[in-house]
Tab-separated table of C-alpha atoms in Angstrom:
chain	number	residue	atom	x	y	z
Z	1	UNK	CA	31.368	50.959	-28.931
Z	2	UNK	CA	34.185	53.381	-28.951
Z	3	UNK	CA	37.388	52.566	-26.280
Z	4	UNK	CA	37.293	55.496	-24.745
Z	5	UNK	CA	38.465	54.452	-20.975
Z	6	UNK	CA	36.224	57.505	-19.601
Z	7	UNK	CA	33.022	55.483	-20.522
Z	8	UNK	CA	30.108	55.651	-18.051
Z	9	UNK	CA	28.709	52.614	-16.152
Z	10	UNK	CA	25.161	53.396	-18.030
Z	11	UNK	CA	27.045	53.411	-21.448
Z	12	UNK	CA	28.507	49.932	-20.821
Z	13	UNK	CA	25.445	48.936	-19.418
Z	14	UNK	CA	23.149	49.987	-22.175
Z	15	UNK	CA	25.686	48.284	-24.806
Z	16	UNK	CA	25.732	44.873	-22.606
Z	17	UNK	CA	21.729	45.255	-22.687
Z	18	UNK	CA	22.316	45.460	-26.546
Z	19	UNK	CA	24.401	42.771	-27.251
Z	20	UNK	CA	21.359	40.453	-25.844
Z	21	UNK	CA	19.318	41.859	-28.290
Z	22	UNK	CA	21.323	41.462	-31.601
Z	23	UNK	CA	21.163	38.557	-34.015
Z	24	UNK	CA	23.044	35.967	-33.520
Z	25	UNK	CA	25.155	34.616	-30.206
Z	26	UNK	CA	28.297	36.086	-29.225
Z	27	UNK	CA	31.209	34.755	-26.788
Z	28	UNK	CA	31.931	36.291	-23.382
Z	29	UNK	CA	35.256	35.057	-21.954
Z	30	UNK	CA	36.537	34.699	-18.298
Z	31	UNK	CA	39.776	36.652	-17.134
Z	32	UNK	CA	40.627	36.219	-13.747
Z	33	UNK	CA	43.291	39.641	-13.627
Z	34	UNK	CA	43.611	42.828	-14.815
Z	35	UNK	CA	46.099	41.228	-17.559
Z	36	UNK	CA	43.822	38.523	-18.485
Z	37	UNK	CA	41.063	41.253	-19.269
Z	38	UNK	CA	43.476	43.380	-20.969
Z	39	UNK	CA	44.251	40.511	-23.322
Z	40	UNK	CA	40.675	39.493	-23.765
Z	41	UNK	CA	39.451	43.146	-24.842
Z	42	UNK	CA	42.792	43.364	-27.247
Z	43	UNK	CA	41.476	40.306	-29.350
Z	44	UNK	CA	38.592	42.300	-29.728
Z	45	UNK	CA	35.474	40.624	-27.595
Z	46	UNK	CA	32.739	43.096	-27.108
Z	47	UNK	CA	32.018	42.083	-22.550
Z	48	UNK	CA	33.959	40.230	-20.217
Z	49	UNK	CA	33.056	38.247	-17.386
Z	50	UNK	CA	34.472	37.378	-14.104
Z	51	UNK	CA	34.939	33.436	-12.983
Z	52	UNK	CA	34.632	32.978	-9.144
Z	53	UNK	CA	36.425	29.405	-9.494
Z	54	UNK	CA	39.410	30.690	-11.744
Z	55	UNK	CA	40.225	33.660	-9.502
Z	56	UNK	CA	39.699	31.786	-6.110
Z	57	UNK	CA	42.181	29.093	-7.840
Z	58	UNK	CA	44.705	31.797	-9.138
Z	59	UNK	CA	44.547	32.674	-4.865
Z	60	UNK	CA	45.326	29.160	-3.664
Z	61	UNK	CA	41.558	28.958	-2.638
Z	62	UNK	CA	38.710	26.623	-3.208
Z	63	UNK	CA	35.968	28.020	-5.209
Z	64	UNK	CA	33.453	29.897	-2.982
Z	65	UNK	CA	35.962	30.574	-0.520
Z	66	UNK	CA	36.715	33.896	-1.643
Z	67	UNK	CA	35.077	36.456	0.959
Z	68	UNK	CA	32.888	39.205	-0.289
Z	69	UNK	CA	34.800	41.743	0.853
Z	70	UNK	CA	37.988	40.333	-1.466
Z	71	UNK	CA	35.671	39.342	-4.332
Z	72	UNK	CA	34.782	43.095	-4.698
Z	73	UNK	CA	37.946	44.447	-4.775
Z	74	UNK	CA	38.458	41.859	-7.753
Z	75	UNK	CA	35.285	43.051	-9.373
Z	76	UNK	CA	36.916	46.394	-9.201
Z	77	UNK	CA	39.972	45.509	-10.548
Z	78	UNK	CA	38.348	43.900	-13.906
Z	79	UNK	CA	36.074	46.903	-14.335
Z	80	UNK	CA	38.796	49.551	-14.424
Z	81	UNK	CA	41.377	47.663	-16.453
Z	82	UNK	CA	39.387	47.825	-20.223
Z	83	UNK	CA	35.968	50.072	-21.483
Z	84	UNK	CA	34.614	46.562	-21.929
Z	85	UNK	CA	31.203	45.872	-19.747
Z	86	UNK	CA	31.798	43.555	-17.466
Z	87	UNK	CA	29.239	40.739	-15.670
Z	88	UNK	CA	30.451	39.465	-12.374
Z	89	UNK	CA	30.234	35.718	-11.004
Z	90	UNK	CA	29.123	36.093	-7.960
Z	91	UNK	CA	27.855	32.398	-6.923
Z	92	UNK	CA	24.999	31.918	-4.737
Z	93	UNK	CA	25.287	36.122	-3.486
Z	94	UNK	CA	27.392	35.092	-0.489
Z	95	UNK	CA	24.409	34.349	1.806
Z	96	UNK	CA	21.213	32.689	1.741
Z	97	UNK	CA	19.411	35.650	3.180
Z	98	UNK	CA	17.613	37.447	0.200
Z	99	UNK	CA	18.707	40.451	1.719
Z	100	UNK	CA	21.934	39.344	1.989
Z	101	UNK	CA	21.501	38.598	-2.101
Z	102	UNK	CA	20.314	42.253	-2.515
Z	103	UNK	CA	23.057	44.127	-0.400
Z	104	UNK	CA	25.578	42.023	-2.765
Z	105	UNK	CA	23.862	43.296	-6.143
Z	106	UNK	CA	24.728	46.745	-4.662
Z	107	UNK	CA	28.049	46.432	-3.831
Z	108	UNK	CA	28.722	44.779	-7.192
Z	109	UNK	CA	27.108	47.790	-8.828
Z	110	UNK	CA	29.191	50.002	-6.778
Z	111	UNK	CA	32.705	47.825	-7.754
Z	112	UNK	CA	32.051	48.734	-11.235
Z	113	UNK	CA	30.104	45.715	-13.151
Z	114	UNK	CA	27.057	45.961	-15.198
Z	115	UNK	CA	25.751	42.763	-14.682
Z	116	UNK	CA	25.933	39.708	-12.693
Z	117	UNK	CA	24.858	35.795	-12.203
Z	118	UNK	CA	22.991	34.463	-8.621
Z	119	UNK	CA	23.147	30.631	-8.235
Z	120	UNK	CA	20.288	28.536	-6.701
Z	121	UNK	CA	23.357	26.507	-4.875
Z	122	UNK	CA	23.763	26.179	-1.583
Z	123	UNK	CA	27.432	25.138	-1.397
Z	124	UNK	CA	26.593	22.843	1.064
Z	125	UNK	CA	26.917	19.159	-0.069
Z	126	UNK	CA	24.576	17.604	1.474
Z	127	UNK	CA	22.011	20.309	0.860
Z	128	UNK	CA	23.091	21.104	-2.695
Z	129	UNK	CA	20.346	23.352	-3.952
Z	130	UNK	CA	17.468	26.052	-2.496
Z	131	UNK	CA	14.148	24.677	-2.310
Z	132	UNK	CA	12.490	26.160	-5.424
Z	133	UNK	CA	10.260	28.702	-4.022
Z	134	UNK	CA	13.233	29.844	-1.614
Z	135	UNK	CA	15.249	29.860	-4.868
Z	136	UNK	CA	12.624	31.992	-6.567
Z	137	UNK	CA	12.468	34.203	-3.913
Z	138	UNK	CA	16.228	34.880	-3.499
Z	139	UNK	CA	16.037	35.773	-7.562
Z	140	UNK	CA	13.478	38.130	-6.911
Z	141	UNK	CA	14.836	39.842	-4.204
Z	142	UNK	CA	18.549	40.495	-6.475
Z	143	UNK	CA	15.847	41.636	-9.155
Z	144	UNK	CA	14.434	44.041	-7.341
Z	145	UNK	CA	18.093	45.409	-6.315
Z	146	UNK	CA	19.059	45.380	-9.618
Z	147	UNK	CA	16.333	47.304	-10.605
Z	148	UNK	CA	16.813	50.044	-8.400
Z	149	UNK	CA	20.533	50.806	-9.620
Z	150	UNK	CA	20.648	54.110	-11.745
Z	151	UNK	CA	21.549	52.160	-14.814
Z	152	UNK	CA	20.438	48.847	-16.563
Z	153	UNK	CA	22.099	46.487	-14.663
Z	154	UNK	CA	21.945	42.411	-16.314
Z	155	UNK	CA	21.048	39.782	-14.071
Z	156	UNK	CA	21.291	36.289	-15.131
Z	157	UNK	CA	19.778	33.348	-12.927
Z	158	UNK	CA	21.674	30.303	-12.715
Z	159	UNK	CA	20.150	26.843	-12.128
Z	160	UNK	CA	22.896	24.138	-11.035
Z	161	UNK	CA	21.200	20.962	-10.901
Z	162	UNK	CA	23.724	19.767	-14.101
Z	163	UNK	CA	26.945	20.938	-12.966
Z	164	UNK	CA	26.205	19.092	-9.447
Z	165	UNK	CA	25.087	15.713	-11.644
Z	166	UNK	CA	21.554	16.168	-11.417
Z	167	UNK	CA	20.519	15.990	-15.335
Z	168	UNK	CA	16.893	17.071	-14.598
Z	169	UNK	CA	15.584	18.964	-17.416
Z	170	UNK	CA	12.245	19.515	-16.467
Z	171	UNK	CA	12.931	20.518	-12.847
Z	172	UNK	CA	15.897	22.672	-14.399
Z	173	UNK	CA	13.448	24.759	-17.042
Z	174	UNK	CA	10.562	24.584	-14.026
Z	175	UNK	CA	12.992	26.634	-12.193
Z	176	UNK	CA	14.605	29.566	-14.962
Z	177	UNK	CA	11.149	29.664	-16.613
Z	178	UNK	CA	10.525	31.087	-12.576
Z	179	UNK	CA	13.790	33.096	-12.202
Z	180	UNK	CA	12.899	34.677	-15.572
Z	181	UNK	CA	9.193	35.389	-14.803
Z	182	UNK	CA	9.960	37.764	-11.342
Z	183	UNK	CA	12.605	39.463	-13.260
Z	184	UNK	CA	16.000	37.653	-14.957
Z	185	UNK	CA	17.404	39.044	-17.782
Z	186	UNK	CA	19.452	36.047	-19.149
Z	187	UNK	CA	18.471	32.153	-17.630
Z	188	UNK	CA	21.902	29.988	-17.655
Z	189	UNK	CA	21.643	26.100	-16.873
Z	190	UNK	CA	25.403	25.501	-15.657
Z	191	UNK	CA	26.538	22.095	-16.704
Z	192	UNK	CA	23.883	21.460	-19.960
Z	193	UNK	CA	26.055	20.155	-22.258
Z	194	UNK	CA	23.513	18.249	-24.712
Z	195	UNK	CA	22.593	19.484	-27.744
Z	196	UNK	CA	18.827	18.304	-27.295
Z	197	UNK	CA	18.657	19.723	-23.618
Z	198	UNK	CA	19.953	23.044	-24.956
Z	199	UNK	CA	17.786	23.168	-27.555
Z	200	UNK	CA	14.837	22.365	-25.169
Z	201	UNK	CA	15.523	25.219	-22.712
Z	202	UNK	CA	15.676	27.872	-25.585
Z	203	UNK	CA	12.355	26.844	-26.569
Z	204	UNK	CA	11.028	27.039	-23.098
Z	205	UNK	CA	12.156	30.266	-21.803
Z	206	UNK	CA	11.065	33.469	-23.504
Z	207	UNK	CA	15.041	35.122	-22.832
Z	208	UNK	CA	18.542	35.206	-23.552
Z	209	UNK	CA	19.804	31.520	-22.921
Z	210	UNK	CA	24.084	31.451	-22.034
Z	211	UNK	CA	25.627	28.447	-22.616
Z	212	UNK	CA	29.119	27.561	-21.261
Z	213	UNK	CA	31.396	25.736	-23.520
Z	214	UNK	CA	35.637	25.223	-22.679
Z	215	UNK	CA	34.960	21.608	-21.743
Z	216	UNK	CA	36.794	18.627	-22.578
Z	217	UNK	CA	34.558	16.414	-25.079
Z	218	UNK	CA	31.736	18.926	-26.223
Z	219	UNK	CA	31.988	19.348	-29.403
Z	220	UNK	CA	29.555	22.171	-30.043
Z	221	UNK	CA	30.854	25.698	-31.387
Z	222	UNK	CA	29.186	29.523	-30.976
Z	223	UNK	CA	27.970	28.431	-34.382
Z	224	UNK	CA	25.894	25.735	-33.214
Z	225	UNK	CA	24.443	27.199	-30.564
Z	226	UNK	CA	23.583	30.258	-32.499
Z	227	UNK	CA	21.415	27.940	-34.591
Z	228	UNK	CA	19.635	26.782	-31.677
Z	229	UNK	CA	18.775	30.050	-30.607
Z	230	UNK	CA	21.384	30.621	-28.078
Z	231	UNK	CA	22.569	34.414	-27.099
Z	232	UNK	CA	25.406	33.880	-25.270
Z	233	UNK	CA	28.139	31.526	-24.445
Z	234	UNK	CA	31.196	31.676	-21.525
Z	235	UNK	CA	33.720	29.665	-21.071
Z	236	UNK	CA	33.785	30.177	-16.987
Z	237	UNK	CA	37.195	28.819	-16.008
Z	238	UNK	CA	38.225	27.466	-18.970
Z	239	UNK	CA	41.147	29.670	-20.184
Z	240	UNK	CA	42.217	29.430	-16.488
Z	241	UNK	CA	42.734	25.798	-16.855
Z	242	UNK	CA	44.044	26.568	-20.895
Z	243	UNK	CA	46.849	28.172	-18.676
Z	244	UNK	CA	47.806	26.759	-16.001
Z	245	UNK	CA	47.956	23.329	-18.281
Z	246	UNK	CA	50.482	25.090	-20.291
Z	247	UNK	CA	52.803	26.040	-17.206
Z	248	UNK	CA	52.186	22.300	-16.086
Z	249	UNK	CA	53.409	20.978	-18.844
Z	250	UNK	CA	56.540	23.506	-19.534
Z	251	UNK	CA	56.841	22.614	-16.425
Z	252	UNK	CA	56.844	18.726	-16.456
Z	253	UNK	CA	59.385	19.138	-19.726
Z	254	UNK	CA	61.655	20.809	-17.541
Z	255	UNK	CA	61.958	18.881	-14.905
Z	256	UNK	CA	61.832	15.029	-16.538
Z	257	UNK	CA	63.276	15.668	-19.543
Z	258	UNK	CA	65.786	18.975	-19.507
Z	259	UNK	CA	64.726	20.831	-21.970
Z	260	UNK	CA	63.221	23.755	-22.804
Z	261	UNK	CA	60.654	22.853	-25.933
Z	262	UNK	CA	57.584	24.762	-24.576
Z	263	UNK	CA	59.252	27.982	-25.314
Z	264	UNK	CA	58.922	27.345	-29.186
Z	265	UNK	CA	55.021	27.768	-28.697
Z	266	UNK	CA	54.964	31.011	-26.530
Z	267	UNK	CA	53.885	34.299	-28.100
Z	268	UNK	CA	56.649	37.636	-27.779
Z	269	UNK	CA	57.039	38.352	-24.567
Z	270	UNK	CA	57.379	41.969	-25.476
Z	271	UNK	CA	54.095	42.216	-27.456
Z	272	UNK	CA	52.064	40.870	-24.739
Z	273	UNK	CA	53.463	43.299	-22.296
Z	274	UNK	CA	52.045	45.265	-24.907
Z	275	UNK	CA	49.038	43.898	-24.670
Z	276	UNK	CA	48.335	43.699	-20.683
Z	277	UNK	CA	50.281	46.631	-19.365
C-alpha cells in the first residue's frame, strides 16, 4: 500500500480486508494521539487501532467514560493523521439498544475508520455481560450497519467473559461461533491468555481470531500465535502503560534520588519530532 495521504476510505478498507486474508498473523498496535499513530505508521505497521482505555486514561478518565460524542472526534483524529486503516475500539457501542449499536457503526464510519470492535459487556458490575441471545442480537444489528456502509467496513465481536475473570471457554466459543455466524468478520476473546484456550478457539471458529498480547507474564510472541492459526494480535493499552511507566519512573529518579539517569535511554528529541509532526 502506497502512503499517499489522499487515500480513499474504500482503499484502506479493502487493504484492512486483505491483511485478514494473507498468510501468516500480523501485529496491530494501539496509539492513543495523533503522535502515537504517527510513530506507529513510521516503524512501518501496515493498520492501527484505537484503545478506548488508553485514550480515556491519557484524559484523566476511567475507561468507558469517554462520551460518544468525544470518542468520535478521537476516531477522527487517528484517521487523518497517517494513510494507515484504522479499526476503532468502541466498547460495548455506547448503549445497549441495538439501534443505539447501529447509529454508532455509522458515525464511526463517518469519523474516518474502517473497522471496529462491539463488546458483549455491559459495564455494569453487577450485570457484567448481555444475555447471549441479547448479545447476539446487538452483533447482528452493528452487522447489518456495517454492511450498509459504501465500503467494506471490519467488524470484530468481542466476548469478555476472560478479561472480567470468567475463564469459560465453552460459553466464550458458544458465543463468537454466534457473533461470527450473523455476520463478524474477526471473533476476539479479550483476556485468553492460554496457549491451549487460544488454540481451541481457532479451531472452533471458521474466522480471523485477534489475540491481545502487551501483558505482564505471557510469554507468547506473533510467532506463536501464527502457528496456532492466529490472524491478528493488539496490544490494546499496552504501549500506553510502556509510557507512562517510563515517565513514572524518570520521574521517581528525579525526585528520590536527584538525578537525571532516564535521559541516557530516550531517543533524539529532534528525530521524533520528525517522526510525529
Amino acid at each position: 500500500m502506497s502512503d499517499s495521504p489522499n487515500r480513499t476510505l474504500n482503499e484502506k478498507a479493502k487493504f484492512f480486508q486483505a491483511l485478514h486474508a494473507q498468510a501468516g498473523a500480523f501485529i496491530i498496535p494501539n496509539p492513543w494521539d495523533i503522535a502515537t499513530a504517527r510513530m506507529l505508521a513510521q516503524l512501518g505497521f501496515q493498520a492501527l487501532a484505537t484503545t478506548s482505555a488508553g485514550y480515556a486514561f491519557s484524559r484523566g478518565q476511567r475507561d468507558n467514560t469517554v462520551s460518544r460524542a468525544e470518542m468520535m472526534m478521537h476516531l477522527a483524529e487517528i484517521a487523518a493523521a497517517t494513510p494507515l486503516p484504522v479499526s476503532a475500539d468502541l466498547g460495548n457501542c455506547f448503549g445497549d439498544d441495538p439501534a443505539t449499536v447501529a447509529e454508532t457503526i455509522r458515525l464511526a464510519a463517518d469519523a474516518g475508520v474502517v473497522g471496529c470492535s462491539i463488546e458483549d459487556s455491559t459495564n455494569r458490575p453487577t450485570d457484567p455481560l448481555y444475555d447471549f441471545d441479547f448479545a447476539v442480537e446487538r452483533v447482528r444489528a452493528a452487522v447489518a450497519a456495517a454492511r450498509a456502509l459504501p465500503f467494506p467496513f471490519t467488524l470484530t465481536a468481542r466476548a469478555e467473559n476472560y478479561f472480567i475473570g470468567r475463564a469459560d471457554l465453552s460459553d466464550t466459543i458458544r458465543r463468537l461461533e454466534a457473533f461470527r455466524a450473523v455476520g463478524a468478520d474477526v471473533v476476539y476473546a479479550h483476556g485468553m491468555k492460554n496457549r491451549d484456550d487460544i488454540a481451541a478457539l481457532v479451531q472452533a471458529v471458521a474466522c480471523p481470531v485477534n489475540v491481545m498480547l502487551g501483558v505482564k507474564g505471557v510469554a507468547l510472541n506473533l510467532q506463536d500465535l501464527a502457528r496456532l492459526g492466529v490472524k491478528r494480535v493488539s496490544v490494546g493499552p499496552a504501549l500506553f502503560t510502556a509510557a507512562m511507566s517510563a515517565v513514572y519512573r524518570a520521574g521517581r529518579e528525579m525526585q528520590t534520588h536527584g538525578t537525571f539517569t532516564f535521559a541516557d535511554e530516550s531517543e533524539n528529541l529532534g528525530e521524533l519530532a520528525r517522526i510525529m509532526l
